[in-house]
PDB file of C-alpha atoms in Angstrom:
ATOM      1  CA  UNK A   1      76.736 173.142 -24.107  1.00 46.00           C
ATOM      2  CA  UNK A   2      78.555 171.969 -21.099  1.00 56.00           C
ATOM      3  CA  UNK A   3      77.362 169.128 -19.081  1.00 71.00           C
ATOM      4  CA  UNK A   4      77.114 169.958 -15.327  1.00 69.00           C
ATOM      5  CA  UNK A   5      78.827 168.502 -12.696  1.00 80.00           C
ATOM      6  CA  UNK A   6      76.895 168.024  -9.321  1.00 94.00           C
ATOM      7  CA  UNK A   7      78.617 166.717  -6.421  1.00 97.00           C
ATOM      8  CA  UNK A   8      76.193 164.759  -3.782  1.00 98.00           C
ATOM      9  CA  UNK A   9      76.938 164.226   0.122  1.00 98.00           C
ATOM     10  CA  UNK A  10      75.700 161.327   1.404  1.00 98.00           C
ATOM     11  CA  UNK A  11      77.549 160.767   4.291  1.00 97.00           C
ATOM     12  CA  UNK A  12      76.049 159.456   7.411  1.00 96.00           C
ATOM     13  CA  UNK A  13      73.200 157.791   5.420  1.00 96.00           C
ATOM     14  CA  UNK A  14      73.016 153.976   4.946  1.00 93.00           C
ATOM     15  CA  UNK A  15      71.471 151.791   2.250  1.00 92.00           C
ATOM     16  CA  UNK A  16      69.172 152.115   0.675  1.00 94.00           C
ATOM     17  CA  UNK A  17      68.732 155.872   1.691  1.00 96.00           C
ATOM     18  CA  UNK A  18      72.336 156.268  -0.532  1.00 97.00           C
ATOM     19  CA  UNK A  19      71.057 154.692  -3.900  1.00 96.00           C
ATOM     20  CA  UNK A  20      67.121 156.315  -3.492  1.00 97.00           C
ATOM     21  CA  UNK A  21      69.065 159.492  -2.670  1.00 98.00           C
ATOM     22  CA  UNK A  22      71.550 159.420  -5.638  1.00 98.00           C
ATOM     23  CA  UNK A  23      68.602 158.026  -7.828  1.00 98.00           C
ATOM     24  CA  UNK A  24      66.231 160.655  -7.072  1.00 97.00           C
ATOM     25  CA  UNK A  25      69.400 163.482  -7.374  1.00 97.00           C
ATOM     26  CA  UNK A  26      70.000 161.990 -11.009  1.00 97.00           C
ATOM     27  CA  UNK A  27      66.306 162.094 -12.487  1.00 96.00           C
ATOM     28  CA  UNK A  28      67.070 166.114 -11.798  1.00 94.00           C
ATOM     29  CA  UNK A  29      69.930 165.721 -14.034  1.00 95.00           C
ATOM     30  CA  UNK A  30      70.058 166.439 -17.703  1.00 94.00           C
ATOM     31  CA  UNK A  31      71.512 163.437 -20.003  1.00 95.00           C
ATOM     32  CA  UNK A  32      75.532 163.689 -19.785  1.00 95.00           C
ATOM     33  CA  UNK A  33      75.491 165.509 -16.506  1.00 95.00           C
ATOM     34  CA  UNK A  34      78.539 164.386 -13.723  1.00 97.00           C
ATOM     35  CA  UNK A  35      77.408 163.356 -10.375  1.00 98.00           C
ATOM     36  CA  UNK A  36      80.004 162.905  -7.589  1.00 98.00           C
ATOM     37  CA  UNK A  37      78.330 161.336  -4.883  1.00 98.00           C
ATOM     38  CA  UNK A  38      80.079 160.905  -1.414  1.00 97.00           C
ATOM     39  CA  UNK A  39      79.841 158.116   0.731  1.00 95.00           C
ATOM     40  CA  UNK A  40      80.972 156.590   4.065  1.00 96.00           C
ATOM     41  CA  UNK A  41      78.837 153.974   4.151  1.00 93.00           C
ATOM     42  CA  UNK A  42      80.992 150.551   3.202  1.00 91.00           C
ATOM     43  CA  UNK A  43      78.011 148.929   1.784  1.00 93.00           C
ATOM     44  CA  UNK A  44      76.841 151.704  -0.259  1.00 94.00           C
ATOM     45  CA  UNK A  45      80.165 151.547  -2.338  1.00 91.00           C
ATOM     46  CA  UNK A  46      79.238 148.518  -3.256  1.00 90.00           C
ATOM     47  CA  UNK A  47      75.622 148.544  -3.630  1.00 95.00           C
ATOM     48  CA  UNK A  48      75.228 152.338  -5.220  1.00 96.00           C
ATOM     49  CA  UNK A  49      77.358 152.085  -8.462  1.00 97.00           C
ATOM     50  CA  UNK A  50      75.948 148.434  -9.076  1.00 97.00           C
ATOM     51  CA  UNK A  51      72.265 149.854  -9.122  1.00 97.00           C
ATOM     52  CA  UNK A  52      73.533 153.174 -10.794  1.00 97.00           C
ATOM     53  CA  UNK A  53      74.684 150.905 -13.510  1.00 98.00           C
ATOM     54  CA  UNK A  54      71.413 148.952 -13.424  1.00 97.00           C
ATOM     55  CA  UNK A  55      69.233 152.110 -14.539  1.00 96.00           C
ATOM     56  CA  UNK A  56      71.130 153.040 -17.595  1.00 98.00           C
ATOM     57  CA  UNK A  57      73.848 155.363 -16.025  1.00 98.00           C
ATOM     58  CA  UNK A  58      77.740 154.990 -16.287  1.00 98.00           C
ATOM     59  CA  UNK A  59      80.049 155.097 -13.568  1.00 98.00           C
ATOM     60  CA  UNK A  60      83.373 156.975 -14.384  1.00 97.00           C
ATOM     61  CA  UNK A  61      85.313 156.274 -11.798  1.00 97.00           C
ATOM     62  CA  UNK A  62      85.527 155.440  -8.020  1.00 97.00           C
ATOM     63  CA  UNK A  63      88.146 157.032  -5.568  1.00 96.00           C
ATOM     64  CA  UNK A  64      88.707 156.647  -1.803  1.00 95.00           C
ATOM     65  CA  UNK A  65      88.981 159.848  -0.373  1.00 92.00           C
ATOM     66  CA  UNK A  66      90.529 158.389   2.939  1.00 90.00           C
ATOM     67  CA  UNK A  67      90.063 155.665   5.145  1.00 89.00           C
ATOM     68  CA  UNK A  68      86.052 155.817   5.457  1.00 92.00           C
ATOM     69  CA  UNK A  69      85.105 158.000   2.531  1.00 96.00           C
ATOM     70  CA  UNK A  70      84.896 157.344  -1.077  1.00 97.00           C
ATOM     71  CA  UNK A  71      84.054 159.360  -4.101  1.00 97.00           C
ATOM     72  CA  UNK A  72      81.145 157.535  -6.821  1.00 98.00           C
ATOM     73  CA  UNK A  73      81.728 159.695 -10.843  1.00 98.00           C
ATOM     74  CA  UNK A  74      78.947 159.425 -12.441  1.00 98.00           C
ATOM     75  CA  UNK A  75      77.584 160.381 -15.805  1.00 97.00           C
ATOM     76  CA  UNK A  76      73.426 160.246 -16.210  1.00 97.00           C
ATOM     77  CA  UNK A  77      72.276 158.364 -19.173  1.00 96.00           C
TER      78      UNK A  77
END
């Protein structure tokens, strides 16, 4: 079976919208799915993969996109 791979946009939302958001998108997920979330919001980069981490799930990897926008991999528990 191949895992899915979601991508989220989130931009224009601020905390904690972006990690109930994300959270909520995951518990949809099955266990190994990819989420890509997308964020503009400078304190969801750091607040989102933190509490993503803090309920079990793994984050792959983080890119900036460009100056405002970064791009949060992650894989659901």
């Amino acid at each position: 079976m191949v895992n899915e791979a979601i991508e989220l946009d989130l931009k224009g939302e601020v905390c904690p919208l972006t990690f109930v958001k994300t959270k909520l998108h995951l518990e949809g997920l099955e266990s190994g799915d990819h989420l890509t979330v997308i964020f503009d919001s400078r304190s969801a980069i750091s607040s989102v993969p933190k509490s993503v981490k803090s309920e079990g799930h793994t984050i792959i990897g983080i890119d900036q996109e460009d100056a405002g926008t970064w791009k949060v991999h992650i894989e659901k528990a």
